[in-house]
Coordinates of N, CA, C and O in Angstrom, one line a residue:
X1 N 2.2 6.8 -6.3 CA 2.9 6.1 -5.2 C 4.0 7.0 -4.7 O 4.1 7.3 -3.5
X2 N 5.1 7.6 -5.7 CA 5.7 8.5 -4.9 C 5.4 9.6 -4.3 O 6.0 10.1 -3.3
X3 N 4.5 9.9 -5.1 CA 4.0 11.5 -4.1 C 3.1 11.0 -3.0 O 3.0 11.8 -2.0
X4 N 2.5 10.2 -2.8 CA 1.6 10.0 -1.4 C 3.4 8.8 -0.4 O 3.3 8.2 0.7
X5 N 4.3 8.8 -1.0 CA 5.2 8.2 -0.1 C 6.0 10.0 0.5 O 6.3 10.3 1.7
X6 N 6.3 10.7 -0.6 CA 6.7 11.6 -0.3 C 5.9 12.7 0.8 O 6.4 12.9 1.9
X7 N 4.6 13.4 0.2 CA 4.2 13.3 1.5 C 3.9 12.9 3.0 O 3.5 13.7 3.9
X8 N 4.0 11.6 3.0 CA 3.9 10.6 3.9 C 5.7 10.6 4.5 O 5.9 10.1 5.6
X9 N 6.4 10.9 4.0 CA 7.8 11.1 4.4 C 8.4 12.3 5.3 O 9.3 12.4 6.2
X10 N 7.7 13.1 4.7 CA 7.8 14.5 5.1 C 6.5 14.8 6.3 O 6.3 15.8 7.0
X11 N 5.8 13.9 6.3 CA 4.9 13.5 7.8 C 3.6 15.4 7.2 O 3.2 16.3 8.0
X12 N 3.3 15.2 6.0 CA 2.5 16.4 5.6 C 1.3 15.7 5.2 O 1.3 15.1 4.1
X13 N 0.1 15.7 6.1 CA -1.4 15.2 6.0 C -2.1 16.1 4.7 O -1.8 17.3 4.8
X14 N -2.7 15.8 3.8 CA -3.1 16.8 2.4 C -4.6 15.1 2.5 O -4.5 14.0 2.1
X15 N -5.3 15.7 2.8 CA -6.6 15.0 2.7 C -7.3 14.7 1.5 O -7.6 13.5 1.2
X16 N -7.6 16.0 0.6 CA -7.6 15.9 -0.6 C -6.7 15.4 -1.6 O -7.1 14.7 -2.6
X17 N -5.4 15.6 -1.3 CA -4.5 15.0 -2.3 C -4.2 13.3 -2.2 O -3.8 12.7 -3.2
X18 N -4.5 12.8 -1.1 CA -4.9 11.8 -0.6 C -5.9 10.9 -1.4 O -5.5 9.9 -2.0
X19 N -7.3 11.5 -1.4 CA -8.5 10.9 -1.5 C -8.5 11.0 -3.6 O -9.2 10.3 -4.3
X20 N -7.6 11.8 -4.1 CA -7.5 11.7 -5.5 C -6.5 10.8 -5.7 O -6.7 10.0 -6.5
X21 N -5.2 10.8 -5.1 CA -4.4 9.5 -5.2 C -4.9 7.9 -5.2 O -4.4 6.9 -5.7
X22 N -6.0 8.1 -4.1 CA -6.7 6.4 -4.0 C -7.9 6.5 -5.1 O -8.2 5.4 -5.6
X23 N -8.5 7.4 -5.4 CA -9.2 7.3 -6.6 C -7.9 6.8 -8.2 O -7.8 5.9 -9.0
X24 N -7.3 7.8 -8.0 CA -6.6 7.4 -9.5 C -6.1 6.1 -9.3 O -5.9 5.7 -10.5
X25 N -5.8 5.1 -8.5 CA -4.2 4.5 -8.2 C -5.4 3.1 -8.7 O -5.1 2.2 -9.5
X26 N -6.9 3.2 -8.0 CA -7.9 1.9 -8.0 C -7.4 1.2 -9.0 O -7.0 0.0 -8.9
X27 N -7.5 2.0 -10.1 CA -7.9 1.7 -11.9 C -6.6 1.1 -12.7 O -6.5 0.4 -13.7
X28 N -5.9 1.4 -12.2 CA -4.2 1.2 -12.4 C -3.7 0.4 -11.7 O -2.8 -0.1 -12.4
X29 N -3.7 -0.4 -10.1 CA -3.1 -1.1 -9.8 C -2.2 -2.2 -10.2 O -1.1 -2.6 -9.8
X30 N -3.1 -2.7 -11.6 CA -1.6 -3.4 -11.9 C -0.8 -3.2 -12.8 O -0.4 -4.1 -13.5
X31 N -0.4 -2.1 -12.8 CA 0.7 -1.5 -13.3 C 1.7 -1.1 -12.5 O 2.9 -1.1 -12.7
X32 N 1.2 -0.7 -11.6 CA 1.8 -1.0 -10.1 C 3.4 -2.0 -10.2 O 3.6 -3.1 -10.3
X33 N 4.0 -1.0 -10.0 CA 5.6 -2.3 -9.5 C 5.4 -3.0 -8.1 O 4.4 -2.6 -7.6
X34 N 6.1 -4.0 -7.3 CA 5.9 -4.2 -6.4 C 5.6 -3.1 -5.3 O 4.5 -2.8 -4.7
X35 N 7.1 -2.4 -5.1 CA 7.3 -1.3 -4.7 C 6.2 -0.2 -4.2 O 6.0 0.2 -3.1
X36 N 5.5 0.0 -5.4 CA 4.7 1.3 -5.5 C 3.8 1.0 -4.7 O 3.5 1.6 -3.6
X37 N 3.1 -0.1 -5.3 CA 1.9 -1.2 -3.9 C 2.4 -0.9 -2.2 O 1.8 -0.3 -1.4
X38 N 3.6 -1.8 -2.0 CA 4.0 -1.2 -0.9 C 4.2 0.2 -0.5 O 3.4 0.6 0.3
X39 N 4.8 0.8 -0.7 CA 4.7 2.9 -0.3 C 3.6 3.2 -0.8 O 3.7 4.4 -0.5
X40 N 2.5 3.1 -1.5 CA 1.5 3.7 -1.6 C 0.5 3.0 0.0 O 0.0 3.8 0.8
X41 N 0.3 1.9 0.2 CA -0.3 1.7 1.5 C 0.4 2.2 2.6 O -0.2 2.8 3.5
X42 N 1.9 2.0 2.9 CA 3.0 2.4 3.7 C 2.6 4.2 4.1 O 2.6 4.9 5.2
X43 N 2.4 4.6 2.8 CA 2.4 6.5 2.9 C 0.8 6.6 3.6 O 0.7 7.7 4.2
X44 N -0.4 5.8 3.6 CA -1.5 6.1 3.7 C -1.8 5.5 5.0 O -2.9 5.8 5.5
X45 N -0.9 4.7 5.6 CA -0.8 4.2 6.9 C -0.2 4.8 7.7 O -0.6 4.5 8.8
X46 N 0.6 5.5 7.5 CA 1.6 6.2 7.8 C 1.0 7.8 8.3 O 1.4 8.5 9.2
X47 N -0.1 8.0 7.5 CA -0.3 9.1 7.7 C -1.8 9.2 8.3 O -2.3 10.2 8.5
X48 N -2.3 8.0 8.5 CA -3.6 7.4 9.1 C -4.9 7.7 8.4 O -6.1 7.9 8.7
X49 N -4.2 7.8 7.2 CA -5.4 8.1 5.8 C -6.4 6.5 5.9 O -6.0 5.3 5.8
X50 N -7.7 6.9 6.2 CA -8.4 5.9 5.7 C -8.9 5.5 4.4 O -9.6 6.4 4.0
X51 N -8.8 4.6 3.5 CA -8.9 4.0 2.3 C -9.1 2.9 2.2 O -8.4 2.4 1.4
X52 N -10.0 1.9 2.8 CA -10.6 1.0 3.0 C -10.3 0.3 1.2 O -9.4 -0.5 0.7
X53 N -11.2 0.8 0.7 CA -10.8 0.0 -1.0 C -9.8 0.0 -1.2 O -9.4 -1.1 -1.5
X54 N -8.8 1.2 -1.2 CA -7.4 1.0 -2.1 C -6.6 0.2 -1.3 O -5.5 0.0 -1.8
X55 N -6.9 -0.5 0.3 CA -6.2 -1.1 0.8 C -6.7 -2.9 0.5 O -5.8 -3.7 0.7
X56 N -7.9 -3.1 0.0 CA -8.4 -4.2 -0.3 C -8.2 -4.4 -1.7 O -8.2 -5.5 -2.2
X57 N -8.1 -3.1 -2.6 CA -7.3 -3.4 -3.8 C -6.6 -4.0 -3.8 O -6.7 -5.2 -4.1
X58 N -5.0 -3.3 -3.2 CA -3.7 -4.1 -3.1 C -3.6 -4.8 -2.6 O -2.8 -5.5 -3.2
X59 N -3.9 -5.3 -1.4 CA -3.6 -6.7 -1.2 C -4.5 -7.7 -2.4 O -4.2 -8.9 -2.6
X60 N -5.2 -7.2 -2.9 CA -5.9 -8.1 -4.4 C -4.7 -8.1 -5.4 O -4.2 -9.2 -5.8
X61 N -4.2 -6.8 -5.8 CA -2.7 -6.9 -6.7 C -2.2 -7.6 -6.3 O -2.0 -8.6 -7.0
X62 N -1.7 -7.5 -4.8 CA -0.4 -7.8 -4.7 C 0.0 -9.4 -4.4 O 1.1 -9.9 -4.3
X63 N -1.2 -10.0 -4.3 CA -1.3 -11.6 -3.5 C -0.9 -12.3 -4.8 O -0.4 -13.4 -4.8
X64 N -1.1 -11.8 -5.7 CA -0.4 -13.3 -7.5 C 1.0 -12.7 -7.4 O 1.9 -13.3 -8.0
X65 N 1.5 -11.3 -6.6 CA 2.9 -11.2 -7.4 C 3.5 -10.8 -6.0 O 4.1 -9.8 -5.8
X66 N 3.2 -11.6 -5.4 CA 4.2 -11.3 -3.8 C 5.5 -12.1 -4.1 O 6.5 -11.7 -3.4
X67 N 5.7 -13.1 -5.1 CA 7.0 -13.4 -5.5 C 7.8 -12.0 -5.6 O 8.8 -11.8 -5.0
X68 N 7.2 -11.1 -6.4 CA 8.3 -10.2 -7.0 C 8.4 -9.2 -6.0 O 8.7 -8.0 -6.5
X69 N 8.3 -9.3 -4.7 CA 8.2 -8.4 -4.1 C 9.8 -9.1 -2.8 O 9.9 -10.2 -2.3
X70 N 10.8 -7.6 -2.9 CA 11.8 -7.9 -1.9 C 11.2 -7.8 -0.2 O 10.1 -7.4 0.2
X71 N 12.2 -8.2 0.5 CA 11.8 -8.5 1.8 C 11.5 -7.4 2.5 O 11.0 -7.6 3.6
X72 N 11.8 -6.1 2.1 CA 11.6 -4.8 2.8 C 9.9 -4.4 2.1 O 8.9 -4.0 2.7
X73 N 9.9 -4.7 0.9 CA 8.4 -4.8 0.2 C 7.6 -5.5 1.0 O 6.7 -4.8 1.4
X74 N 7.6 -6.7 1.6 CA 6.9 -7.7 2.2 C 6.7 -6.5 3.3 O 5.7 -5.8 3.5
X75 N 7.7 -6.6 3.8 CA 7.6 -6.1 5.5 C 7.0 -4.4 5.4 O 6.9 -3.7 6.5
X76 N 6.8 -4.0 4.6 CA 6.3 -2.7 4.5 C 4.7 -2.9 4.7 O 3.9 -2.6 5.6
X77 N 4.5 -3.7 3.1 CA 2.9 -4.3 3.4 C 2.3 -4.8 4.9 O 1.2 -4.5 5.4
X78 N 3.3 -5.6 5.4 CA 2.3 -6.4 6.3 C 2.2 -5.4 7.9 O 1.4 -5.4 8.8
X79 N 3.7 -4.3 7.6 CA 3.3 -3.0 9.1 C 2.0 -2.4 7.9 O 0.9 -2.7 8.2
X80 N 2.1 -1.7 6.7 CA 0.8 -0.9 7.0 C -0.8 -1.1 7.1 O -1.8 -0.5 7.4
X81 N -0.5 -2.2 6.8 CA -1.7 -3.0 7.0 C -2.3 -3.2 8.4 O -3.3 -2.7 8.8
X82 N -1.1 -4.2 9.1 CA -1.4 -3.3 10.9 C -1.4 -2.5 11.3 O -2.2 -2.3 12.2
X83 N -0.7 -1.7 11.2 CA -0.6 -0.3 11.6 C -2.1 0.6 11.3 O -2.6 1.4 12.2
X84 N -2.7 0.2 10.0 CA -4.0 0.7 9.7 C -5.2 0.1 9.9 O -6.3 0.4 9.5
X85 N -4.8 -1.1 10.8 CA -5.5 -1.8 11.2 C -6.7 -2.4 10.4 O -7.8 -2.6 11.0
X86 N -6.7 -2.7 9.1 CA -6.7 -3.5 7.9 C -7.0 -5.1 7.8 O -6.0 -5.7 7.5
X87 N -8.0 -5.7 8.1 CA -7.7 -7.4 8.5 C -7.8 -7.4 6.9 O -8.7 -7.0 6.1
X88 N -6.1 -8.3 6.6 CA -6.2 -9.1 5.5 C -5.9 -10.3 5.5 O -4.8 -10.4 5.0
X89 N -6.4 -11.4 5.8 CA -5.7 -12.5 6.3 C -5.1 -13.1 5.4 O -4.1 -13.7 5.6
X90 N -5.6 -13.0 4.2 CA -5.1 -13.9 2.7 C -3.6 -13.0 2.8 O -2.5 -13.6 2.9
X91 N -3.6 -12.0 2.7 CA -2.3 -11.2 2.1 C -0.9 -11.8 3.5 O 0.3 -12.2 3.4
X92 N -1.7 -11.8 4.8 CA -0.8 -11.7 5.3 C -0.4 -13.7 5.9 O 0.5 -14.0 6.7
X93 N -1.2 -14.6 5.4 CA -1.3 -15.8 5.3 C 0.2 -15.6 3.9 O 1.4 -15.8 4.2
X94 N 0.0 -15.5 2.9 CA 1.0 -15.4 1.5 C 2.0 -14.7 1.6 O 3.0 -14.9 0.9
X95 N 1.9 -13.4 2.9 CA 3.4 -13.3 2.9 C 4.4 -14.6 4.0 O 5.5 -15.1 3.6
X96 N 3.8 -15.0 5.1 CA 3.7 -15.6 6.1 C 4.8 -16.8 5.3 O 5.8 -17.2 5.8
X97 N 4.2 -17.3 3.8 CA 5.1 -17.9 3.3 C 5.8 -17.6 2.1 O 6.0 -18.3 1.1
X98 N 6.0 -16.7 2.4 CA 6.8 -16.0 0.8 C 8.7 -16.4 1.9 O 9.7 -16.1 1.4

């Protein structure tokens, strides 16, 4: 999560480094802090990385533990999701009332 936020910060497209980040991150999601969930879709939206699964992963993480998620967490999720143009209705229905 940090290194695909960090490249995604520094506005540096790495395709490959990308497509091994959403492979490794699948298997591990819930280990995932709130946070990481959010800047890991945030850095891949951001950088207009397509990842269809690791974005239907996390909103799968993240919908039992959107409690623990602060309000800049929320609002990160629900731009990169539009922004990547991502229909998640459940995720963005549970932030809607978080």
């Amino acid at each position: 999560a940090n290194t695909a936020w960090a490249f995604a910060t520094a506005g540096v497209t790495a395709p490959s480094l990308f497509e091994a980040i959403a492979a490794a991150s699948l298997p591990r999601l819930c280990e995932f802090h709130p946070q990481n969930l959010a800047n890991t879709v945030w850095a891949f939206a951001t950088l207009e990385v397509k990842a269809p699964a690791l974005f239907d992963a996390i909103a799968d993480a993240a919908l039992p533990r959107l409690g623990e998620f602060n309000a800049q967490g929320l609002t990160n999720m629900a731009w990169a999701y539009a922004t990547a143009g991502v229909k998640a209705p459940r995720l963005f229905d549970a932030i809607a009332n978080e």
